[in-house]
XYZ file of C-alpha atoms in Angstrom:
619
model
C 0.000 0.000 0.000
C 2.895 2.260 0.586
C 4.686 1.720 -2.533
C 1.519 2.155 -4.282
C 1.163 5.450 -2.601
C 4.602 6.533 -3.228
C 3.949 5.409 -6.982
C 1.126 7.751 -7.208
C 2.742 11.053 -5.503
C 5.818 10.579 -8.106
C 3.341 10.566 -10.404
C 1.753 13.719 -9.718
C 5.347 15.572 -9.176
C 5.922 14.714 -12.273
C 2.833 16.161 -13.864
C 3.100 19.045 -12.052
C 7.139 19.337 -13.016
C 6.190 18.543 -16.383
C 3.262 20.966 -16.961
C 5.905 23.521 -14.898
C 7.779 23.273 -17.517
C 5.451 23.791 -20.552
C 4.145 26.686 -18.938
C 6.699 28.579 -18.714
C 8.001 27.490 -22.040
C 4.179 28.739 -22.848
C 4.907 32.374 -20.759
C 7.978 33.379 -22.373
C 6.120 32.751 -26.103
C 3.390 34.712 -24.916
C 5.875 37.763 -24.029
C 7.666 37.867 -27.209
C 4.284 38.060 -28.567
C 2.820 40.592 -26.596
C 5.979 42.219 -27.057
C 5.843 42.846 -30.699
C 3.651 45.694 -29.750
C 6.173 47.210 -27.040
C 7.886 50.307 -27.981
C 11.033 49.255 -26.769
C 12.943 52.383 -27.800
C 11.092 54.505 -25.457
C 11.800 52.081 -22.598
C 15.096 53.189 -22.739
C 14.796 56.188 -21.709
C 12.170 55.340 -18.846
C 13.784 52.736 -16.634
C 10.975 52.299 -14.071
C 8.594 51.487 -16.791
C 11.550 48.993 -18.458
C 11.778 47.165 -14.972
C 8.315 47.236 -14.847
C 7.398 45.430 -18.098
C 10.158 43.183 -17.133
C 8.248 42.239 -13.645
C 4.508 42.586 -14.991
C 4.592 40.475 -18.221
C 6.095 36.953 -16.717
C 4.065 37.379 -13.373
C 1.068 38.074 -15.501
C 1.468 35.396 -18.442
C 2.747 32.944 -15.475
C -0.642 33.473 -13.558
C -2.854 32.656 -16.750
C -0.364 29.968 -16.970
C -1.295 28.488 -13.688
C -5.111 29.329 -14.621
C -4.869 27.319 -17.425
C -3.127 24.204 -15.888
C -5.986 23.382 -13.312
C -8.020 21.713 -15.863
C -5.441 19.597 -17.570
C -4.449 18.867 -13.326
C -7.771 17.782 -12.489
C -8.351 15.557 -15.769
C -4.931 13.298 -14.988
C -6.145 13.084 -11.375
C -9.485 12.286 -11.598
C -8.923 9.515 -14.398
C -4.797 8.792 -13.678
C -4.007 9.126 -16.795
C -0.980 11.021 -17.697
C -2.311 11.499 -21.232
C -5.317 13.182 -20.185
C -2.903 16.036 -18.667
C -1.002 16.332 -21.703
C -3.814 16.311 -24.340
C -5.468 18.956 -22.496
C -2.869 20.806 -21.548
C -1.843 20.999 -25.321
C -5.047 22.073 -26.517
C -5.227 24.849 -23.873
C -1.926 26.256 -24.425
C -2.733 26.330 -28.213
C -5.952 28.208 -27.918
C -4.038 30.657 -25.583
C -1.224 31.259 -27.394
C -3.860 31.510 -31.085
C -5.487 34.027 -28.869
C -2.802 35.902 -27.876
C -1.591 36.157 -31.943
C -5.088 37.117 -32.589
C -5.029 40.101 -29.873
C -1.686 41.506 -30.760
C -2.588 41.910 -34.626
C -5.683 43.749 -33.232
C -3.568 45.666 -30.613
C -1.072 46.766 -33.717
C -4.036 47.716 -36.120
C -6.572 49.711 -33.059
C -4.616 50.146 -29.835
C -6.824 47.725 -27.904
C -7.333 44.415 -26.513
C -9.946 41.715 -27.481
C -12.262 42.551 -25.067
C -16.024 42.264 -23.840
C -17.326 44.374 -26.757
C -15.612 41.705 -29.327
C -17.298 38.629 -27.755
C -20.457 40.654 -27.717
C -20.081 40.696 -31.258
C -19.680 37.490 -31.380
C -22.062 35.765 -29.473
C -24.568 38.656 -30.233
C -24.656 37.743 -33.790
C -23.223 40.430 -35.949
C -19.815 39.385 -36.211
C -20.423 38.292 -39.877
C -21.857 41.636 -40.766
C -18.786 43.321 -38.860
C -16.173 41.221 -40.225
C -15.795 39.475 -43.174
C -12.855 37.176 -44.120
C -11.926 36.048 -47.909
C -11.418 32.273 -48.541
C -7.231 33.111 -48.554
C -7.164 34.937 -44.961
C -9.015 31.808 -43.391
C -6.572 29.849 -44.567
C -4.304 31.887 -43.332
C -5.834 31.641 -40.277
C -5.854 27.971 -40.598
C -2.657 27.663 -41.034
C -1.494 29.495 -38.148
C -4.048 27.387 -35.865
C -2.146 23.988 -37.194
C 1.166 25.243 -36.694
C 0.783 26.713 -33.445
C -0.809 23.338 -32.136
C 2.204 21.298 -33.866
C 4.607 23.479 -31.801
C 2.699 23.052 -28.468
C 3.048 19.387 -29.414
C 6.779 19.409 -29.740
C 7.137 21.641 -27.080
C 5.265 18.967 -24.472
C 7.315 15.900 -26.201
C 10.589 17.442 -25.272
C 9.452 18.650 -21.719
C 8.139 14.937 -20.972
C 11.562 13.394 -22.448
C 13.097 16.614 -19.967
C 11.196 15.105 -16.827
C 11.266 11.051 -17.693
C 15.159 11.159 -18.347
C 16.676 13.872 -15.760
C 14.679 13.080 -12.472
C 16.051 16.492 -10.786
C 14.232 18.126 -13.267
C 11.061 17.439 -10.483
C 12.135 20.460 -8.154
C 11.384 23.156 -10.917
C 7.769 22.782 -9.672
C 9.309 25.761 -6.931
C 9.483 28.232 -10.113
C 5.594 28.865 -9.114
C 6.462 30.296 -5.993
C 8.771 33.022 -7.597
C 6.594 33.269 -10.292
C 3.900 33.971 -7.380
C 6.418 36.416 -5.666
C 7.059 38.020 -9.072
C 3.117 38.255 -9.835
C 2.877 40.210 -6.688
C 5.842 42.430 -6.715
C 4.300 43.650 -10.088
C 0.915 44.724 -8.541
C 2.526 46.347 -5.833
C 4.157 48.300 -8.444
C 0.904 49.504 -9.750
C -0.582 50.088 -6.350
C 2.030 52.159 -5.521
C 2.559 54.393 -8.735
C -1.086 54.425 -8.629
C -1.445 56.243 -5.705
C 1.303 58.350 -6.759
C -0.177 59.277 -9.852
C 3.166 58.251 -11.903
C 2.353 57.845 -15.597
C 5.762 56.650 -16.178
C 5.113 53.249 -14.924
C 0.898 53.134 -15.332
C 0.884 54.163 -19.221
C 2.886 50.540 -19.771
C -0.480 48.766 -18.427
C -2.202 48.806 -21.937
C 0.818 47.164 -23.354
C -0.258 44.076 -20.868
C -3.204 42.302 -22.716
C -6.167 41.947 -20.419
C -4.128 43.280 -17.067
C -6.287 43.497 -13.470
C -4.308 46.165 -11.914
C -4.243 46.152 -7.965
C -5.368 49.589 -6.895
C -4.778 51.123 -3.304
C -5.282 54.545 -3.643
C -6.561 55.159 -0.110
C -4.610 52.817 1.670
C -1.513 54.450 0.510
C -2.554 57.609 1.066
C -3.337 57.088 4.986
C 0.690 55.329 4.933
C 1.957 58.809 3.678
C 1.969 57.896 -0.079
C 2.111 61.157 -1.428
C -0.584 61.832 -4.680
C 1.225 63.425 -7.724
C -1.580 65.463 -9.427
C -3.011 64.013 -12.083
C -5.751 65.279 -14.692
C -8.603 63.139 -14.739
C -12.153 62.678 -15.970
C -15.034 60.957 -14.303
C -17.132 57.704 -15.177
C -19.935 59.165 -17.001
C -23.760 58.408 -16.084
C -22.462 57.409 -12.269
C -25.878 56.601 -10.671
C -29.326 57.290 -11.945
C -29.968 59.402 -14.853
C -31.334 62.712 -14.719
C -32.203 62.650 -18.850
C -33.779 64.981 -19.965
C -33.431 67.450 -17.093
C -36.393 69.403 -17.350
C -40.198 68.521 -19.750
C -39.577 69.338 -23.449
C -41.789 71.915 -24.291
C -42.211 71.753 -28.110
C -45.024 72.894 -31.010
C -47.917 70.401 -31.145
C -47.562 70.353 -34.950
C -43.891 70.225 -36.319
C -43.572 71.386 -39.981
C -40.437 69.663 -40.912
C -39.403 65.836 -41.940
C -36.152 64.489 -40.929
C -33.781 61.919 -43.199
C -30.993 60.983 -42.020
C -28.548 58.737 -44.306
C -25.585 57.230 -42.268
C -22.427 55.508 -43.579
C -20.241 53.610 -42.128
C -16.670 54.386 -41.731
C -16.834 57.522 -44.247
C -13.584 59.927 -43.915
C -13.509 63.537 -44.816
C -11.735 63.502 -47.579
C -13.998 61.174 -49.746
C -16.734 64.244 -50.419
C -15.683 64.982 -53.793
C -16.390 65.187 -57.396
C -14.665 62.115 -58.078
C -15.779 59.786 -55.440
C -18.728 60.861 -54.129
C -19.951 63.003 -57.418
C -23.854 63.030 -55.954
C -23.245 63.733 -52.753
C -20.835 66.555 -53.692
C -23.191 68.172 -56.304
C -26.157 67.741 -53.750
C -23.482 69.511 -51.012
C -23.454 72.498 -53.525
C -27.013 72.933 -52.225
C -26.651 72.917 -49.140
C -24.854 73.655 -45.839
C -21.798 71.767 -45.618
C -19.453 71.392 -42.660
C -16.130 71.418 -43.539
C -14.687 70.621 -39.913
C -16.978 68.219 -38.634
C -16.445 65.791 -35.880
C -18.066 62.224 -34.707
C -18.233 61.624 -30.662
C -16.246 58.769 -31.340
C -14.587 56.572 -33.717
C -16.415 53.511 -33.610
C -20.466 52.945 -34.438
C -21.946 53.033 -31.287
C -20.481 56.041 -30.008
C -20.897 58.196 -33.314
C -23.830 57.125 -33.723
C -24.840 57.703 -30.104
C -23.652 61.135 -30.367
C -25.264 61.735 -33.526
C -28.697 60.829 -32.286
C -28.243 61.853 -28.710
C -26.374 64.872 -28.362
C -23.866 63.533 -26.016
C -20.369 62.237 -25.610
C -21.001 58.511 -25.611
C -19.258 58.547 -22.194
C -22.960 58.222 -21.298
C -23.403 54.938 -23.565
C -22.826 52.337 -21.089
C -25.556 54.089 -18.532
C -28.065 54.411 -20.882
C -27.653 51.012 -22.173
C -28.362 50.084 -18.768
C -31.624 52.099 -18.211
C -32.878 51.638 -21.725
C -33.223 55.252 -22.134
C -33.795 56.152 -25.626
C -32.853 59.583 -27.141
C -34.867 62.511 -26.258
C -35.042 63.505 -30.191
C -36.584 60.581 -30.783
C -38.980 60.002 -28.061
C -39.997 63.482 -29.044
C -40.827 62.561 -32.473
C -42.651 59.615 -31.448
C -44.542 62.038 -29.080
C -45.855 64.367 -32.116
C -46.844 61.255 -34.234
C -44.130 60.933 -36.284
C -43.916 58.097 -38.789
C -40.785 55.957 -38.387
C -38.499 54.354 -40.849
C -35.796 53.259 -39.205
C -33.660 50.713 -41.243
C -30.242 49.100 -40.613
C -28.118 47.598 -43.055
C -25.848 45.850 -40.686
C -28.170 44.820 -37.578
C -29.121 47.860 -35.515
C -29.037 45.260 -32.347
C -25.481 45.299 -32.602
C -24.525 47.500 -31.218
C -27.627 48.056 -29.170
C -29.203 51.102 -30.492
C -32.811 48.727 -30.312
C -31.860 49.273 -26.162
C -30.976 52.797 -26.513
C -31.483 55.757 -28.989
C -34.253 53.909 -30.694
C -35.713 51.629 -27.608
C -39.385 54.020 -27.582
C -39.391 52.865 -31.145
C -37.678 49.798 -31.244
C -40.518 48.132 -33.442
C -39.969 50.578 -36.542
C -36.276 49.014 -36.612
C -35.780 46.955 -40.251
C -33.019 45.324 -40.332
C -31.481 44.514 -43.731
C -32.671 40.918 -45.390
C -29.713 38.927 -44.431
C -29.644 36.471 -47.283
C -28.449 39.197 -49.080
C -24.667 40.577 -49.130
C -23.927 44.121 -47.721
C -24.087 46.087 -50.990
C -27.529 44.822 -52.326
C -28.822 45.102 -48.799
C -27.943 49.172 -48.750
C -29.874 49.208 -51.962
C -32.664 46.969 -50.428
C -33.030 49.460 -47.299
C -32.983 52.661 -49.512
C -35.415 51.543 -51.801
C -37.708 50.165 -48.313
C -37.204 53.448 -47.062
C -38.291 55.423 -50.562
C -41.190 53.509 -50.405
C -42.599 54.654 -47.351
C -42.175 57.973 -47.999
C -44.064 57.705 -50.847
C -46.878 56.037 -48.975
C -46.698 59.270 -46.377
C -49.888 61.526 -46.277
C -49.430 64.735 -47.805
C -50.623 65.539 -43.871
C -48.447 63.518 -41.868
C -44.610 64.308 -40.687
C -41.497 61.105 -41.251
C -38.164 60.375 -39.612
C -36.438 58.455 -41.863
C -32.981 56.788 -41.154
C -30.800 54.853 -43.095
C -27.692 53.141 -42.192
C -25.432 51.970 -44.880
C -22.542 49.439 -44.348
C -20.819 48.955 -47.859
C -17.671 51.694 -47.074
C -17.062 48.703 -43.922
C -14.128 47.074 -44.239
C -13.531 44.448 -46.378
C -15.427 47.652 -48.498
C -18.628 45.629 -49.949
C -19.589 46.495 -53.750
C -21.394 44.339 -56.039
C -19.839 41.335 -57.893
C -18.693 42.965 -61.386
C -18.826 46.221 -60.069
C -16.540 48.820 -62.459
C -14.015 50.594 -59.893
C -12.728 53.895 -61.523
C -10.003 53.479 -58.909
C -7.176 51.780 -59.902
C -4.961 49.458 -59.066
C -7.741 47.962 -56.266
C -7.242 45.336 -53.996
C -9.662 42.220 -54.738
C -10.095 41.725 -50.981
C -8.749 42.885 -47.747
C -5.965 40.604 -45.984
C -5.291 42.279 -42.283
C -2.457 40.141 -42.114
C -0.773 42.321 -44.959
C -1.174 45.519 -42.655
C 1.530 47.074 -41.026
C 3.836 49.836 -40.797
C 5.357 49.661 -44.217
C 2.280 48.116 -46.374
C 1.314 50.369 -49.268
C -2.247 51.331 -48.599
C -3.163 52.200 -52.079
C -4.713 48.698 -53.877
C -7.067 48.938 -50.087
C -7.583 52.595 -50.162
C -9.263 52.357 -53.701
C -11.358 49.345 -52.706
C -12.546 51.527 -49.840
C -13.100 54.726 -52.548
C -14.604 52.311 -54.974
C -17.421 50.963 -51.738
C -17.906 54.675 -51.155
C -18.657 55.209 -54.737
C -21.034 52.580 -54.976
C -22.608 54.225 -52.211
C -23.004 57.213 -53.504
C -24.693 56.215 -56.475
C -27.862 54.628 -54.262
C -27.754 57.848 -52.505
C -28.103 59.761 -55.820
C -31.168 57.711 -56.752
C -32.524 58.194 -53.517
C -31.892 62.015 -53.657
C -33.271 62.469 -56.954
C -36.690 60.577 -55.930
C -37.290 62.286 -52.722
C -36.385 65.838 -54.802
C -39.167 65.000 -57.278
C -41.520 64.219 -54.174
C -44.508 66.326 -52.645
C -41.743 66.407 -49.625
C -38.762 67.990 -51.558
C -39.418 71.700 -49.735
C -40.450 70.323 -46.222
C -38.027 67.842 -45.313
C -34.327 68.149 -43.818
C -31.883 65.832 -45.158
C -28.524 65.087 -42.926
C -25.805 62.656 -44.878
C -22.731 61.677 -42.932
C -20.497 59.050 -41.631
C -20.564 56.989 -38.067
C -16.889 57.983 -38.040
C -13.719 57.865 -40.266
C -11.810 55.450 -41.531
C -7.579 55.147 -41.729
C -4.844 53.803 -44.054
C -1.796 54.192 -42.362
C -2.209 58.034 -42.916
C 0.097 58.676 -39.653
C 2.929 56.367 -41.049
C 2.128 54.903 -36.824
C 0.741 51.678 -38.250
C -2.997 52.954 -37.564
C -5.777 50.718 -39.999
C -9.007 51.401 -39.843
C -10.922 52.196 -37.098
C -11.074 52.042 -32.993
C -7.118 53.335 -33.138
C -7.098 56.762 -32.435
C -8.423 60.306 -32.111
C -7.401 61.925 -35.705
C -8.373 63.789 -37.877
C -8.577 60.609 -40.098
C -10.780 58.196 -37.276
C -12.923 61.187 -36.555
C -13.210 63.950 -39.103
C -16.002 62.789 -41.060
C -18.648 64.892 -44.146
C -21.760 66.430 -42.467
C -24.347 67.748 -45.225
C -27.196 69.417 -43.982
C -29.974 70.271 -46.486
C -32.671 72.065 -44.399
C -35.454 73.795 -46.486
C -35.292 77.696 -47.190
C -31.453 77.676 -46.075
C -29.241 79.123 -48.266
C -26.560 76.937 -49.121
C -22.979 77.748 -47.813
C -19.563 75.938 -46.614
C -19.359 76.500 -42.792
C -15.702 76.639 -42.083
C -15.997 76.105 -38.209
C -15.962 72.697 -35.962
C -18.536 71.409 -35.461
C -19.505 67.885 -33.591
C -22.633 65.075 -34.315
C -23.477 66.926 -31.029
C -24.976 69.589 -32.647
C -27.456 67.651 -34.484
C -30.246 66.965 -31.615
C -30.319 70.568 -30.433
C -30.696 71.952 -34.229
C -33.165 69.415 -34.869
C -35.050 70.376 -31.352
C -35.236 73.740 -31.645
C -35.584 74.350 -35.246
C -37.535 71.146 -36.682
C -39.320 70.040 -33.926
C -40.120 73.923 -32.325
C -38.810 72.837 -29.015
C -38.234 76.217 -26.603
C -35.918 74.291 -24.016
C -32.379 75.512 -24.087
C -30.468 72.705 -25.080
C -28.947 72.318 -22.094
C -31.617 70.568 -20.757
C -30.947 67.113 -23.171
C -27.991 67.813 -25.181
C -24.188 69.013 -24.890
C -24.295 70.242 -28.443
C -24.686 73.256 -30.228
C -27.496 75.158 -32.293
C -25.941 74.590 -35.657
C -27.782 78.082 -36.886
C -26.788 79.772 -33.463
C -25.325 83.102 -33.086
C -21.148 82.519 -33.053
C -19.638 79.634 -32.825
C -16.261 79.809 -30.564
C -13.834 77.242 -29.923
C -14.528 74.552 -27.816
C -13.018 71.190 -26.350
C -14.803 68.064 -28.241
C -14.648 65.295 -26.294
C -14.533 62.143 -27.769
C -14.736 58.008 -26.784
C -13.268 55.009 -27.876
C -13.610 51.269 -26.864
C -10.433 51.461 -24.582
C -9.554 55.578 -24.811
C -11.685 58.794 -23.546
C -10.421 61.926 -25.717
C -10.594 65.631 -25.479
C -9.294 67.417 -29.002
C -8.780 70.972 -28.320
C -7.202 73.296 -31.237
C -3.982 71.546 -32.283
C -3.201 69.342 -29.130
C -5.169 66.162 -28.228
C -5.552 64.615 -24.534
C -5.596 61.378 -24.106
C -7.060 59.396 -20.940
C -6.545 55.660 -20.807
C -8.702 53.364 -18.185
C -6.812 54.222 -15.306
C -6.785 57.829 -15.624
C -3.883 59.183 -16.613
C -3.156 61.767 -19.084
C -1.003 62.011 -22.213
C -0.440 65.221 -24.749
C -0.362 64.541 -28.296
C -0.182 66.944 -31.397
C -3.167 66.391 -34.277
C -0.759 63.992 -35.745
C -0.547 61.789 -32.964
C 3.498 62.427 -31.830
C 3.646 62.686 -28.118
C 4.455 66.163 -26.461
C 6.148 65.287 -23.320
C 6.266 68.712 -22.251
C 2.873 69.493 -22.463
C 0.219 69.873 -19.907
C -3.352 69.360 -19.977
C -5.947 72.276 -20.034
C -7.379 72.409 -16.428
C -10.105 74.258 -18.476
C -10.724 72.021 -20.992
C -11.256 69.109 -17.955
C -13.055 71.100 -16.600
C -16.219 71.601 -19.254
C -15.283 67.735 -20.201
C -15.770 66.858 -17.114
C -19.408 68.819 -16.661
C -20.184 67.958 -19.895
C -19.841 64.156 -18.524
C -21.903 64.546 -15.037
C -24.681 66.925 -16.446
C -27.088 64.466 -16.572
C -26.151 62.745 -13.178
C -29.440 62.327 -10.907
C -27.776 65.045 -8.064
């Protein structure tokens, strides 16, 4: 009995020295990859946040180790079978270290993590209208998947030969204890430059994928841990809502229609005779802002702003509550007919749950056995139609969001491109800081183009209707869209807070205005309180449900925009951009994103951000 015993505790040392072993050889692949991403020339100059990294990324890569081996543990224990250990172990590891890959090429491309928004698009359903992969990336993809699990394979053969052939190889099972002691040194790093306010060694955290800083800003405090200032902005929408803040008082009997045609990812610089030739001509005729602004550069904070009035700091909150936007709700309120059609779903994001949840029925999404292109000319069409079913009597808010100008770019098969040489699909993998953007750029022209076009039919139709002289018409993008413009390896979207993620057209046809460029910024802000005031007849000063601006209003001086990102808050003020990560701290950047070191943040501009973020807090 006590042989057999002693037989079955060698055993499980030499699981545990075994899967020791492929951990770490596990940990120090998943810091070179994470370290692809690591600007290691600034490090040099910074030598807390070098020792830092140096701490944080085997303590933290060690600890999901350890997470990972309890399962493969608790399989060989359970059925004594050193196999089970290993075959689990090796699938683990693999889908770890895919993962990892998978977040670093997103990190490179955005400047963020796979994170809970990503798996919401995943398990929420609109991944496939979000992302779209040719035949050659997946097997790319695939690929990569069999080679990393061939590796983890080797890898585990040579640790077992390691462990069955040198028996002292048993005692590295004591690495988990430094790696433990390491783990911990590295959050009391954080705690303590925390509470100190040092962004030399907390700006390194985003460079950790997924990291759960230890905070102990108090505790430190009452041990004499001495608080460097810091600027800061609040949590927006911190306890109950107090949206709007006073009753709308409006007309009983608005005049004035509302359309409002939405595309995805459109950049400033595509308004033009040659790729958006209808749009441009129809901009002739109207008032077009040359230095316009999204709240954010991804969908569901442009769009939030666009619809709301508000930084989409206040997203999250009114997700929560299910508060829809006061411009709608309004509408509804004075019997307005809505046409409210998606191209991508408009569940995902949520805008069903929040600008459009008091009319949540009226939402059409696009037919989805269709591809991206035909279904923007599906919705158009849909939405043509019911104006020309609308009463001579009756008052319409029509919107229309069109996804073709989303990457991979969506056109229809045998589509003519007048921009040349274009790239037949989009490989991510082909990004990076020395790609030439040009085959991708005209793709994304050419999708724009395409768009265009069913906006010029639409135009035409609804100019040749009994509405033409009583209806507003608003045409503008979610948010921009990015080829490497900065030379800084930026692609796309969700990367920054430029001119080229942000800046985006904003033509506003509104009857018996004469037309005119409007040199000025201006934010998708201003859109609610120009629609409230002046199409709806609402007396309220906008204060009371928007932090915009009366587009017609007298004077228009410079102001702070603040701006949101998945993993960033922004404030873009004249030629200087501040930049607040999750933890607070503050960087100083010029419009072309290169760091000024020197620079401080406007108290003044934090200030108004910071109102602008708690004015609808329940006080």
């Amino acid at each position: 009995m006590d042989d057999l015993a002693a037989r079955q505790a060698f055993t499980v040392r030499r699981a545990l020295a075994w899967l020791t072993g492929f951990t770490l050889t596990n940990a120090a692949a998943a810091i070179a990859i994470a370290g692809f991403n690591i600007p290691f020339g600034h490090l040099a100059e910074h030598w807390k946040a070098a020792f830092f990294l140096t701490v944080a990324l085997p303590g933290h890569f060690l600890f999901f180790g350890a997470l990972l081996g309890v399962v493969p543990l608790l399989l060989g224990w359970i059925g004594r079978r050193m196999r089970w250990t290993t075959i689990a172990a090796v699938l683990l590891q693999s889908a770890w270290i895919c993962l990892l890959v998978a977040d670093a090429k997103v990190f490179a491309l955005y400047r963020f993590h796979l994170n809970a928004m990503v798996a919401n698009m995943v398990f929420g359903g609109a991944m496939q209208d979000q992302v779209v992969f040719s035949g050659t990336v997946w097997g790319l993809i695939a690929l990569a998947i069999g080679s990393v699990l061939m590796l983890e394979i080797v890898a585990a053969w040579l640790w077992w030969r390691t462990v069955e052939r040198r028996p002292g190889t048993i005692g590295i099972v004591k690495a988990w204890w430094i790696a433990a002691a390491v783990m911990l040194f590295g959050q009391g790093m954080v705690a303590y430059y925390d509470a100190r306010g040092d962004r030399t060694v907390m700006s390194q955290l985003p460079y950790i994928p997924w990291a759960q800083p230890i905070t102990l800003k108090d505790a430190l405090h009452r041990f004499g841990v001495a608080n460097a200032e810091a600027a800061r902005l609040p949590s927006a929408g911190e306890g109950l809502l107090a949206y709007p803040r006073r009753p709308l008082q409006c007309e009983a009997q608005p005049k004035l229609n509302v359309v409002v045609i939405l595309l995805e990812s459109l950049r400033y610089d595509v308004l033009t005779p040659e790729v958006m030739p209808n749009t441009w001509r129809y901009a002739q005729q109207s008032l077009s802002f040359d230095d316009h602004y999204s709240a954010g550069n991804a969908t569901r904070f442009g769009v939030f702003g666009l619809l709301y009035g508000l930084p989409g700091g206040y997203w999250h909150k009114m997700l929560a509550e299910q508060r829809g936007s006061a411009l709608i709700g309004q509408m509804k309120r004075d019997g307005y007919g809505m046409h409210i059609y998606g191209s991508a779903p408009l569940y995902n994001p949520e805008f069903d749950r929040t600008a459009f949840s008091e009319v949540r029925e009226h939402i059409v999404n696009g037919p989805r056995e269709r591809k991206s292109a035909e279904r923007d000319q599906a919705i158009l069409e849909r939405l043509q139609a019911d104006i020309v079913a609308t009463p001579a009597d009756k008052r319409f808010f029509g919107f229309v969001f069109l996804d073709s100008p989303h990457q991979p770019y969506y056109m229809p098969k045998g589509y003519v491109s007048p921009f040349q040489p274009m790239a037949k699909e989009i490989n991510v993998f082909e990004f990076g800081p020395d790609h030439d953007p040009t085959p991708e750029f005209n793709r994304y022209r050419a999708s724009v183009r395409y768009s265009d076009e069913l906006i010029g039919r639409f135009l035409a139709r609804l100019q040749a209707s009994p509405f033409a002289d009583n209806t507003v018409v608003v045409i503008t993008g979610d948010h921009g869209e990015e080829f490497n413009d900065l030379k800084q390896n930026y692609w796309g979207h969700n990367g920054n807070f430029s001119d080229y993620q942000l800046r985006t057209p904003f033509v506003l046809h509104w009857p018996g205005k004469t037309p005119q460029k409007i040199a000025h910024t201006t934010s998708h802000e201003d859109l609610v309180p120009t629609l409230m005031r002046h199409a709806l007849g609402c007396r309220n000063d906008s204060t009371d449900y928007s932090t915009g601006r009366d587009l017609f209003g007298p004077g228009q001086p410079s102001r702070p925009l603040l701006v949101e990102s998945w993993s960033q808050r922004g404030i873009r003020q004249g030629d200087r951009i501040y930049l607040f990560d999750n933890y607070g701290a503050a960087t100083v950047v010029d419009r072309q994103y290169r760091p000024l070191p020197d620079a401080k943040v406007d108290p003044a501009a934090v200030k108004q951000s910071w109102e602008m973020l708690t004015r609808f807090q329940q006080r």
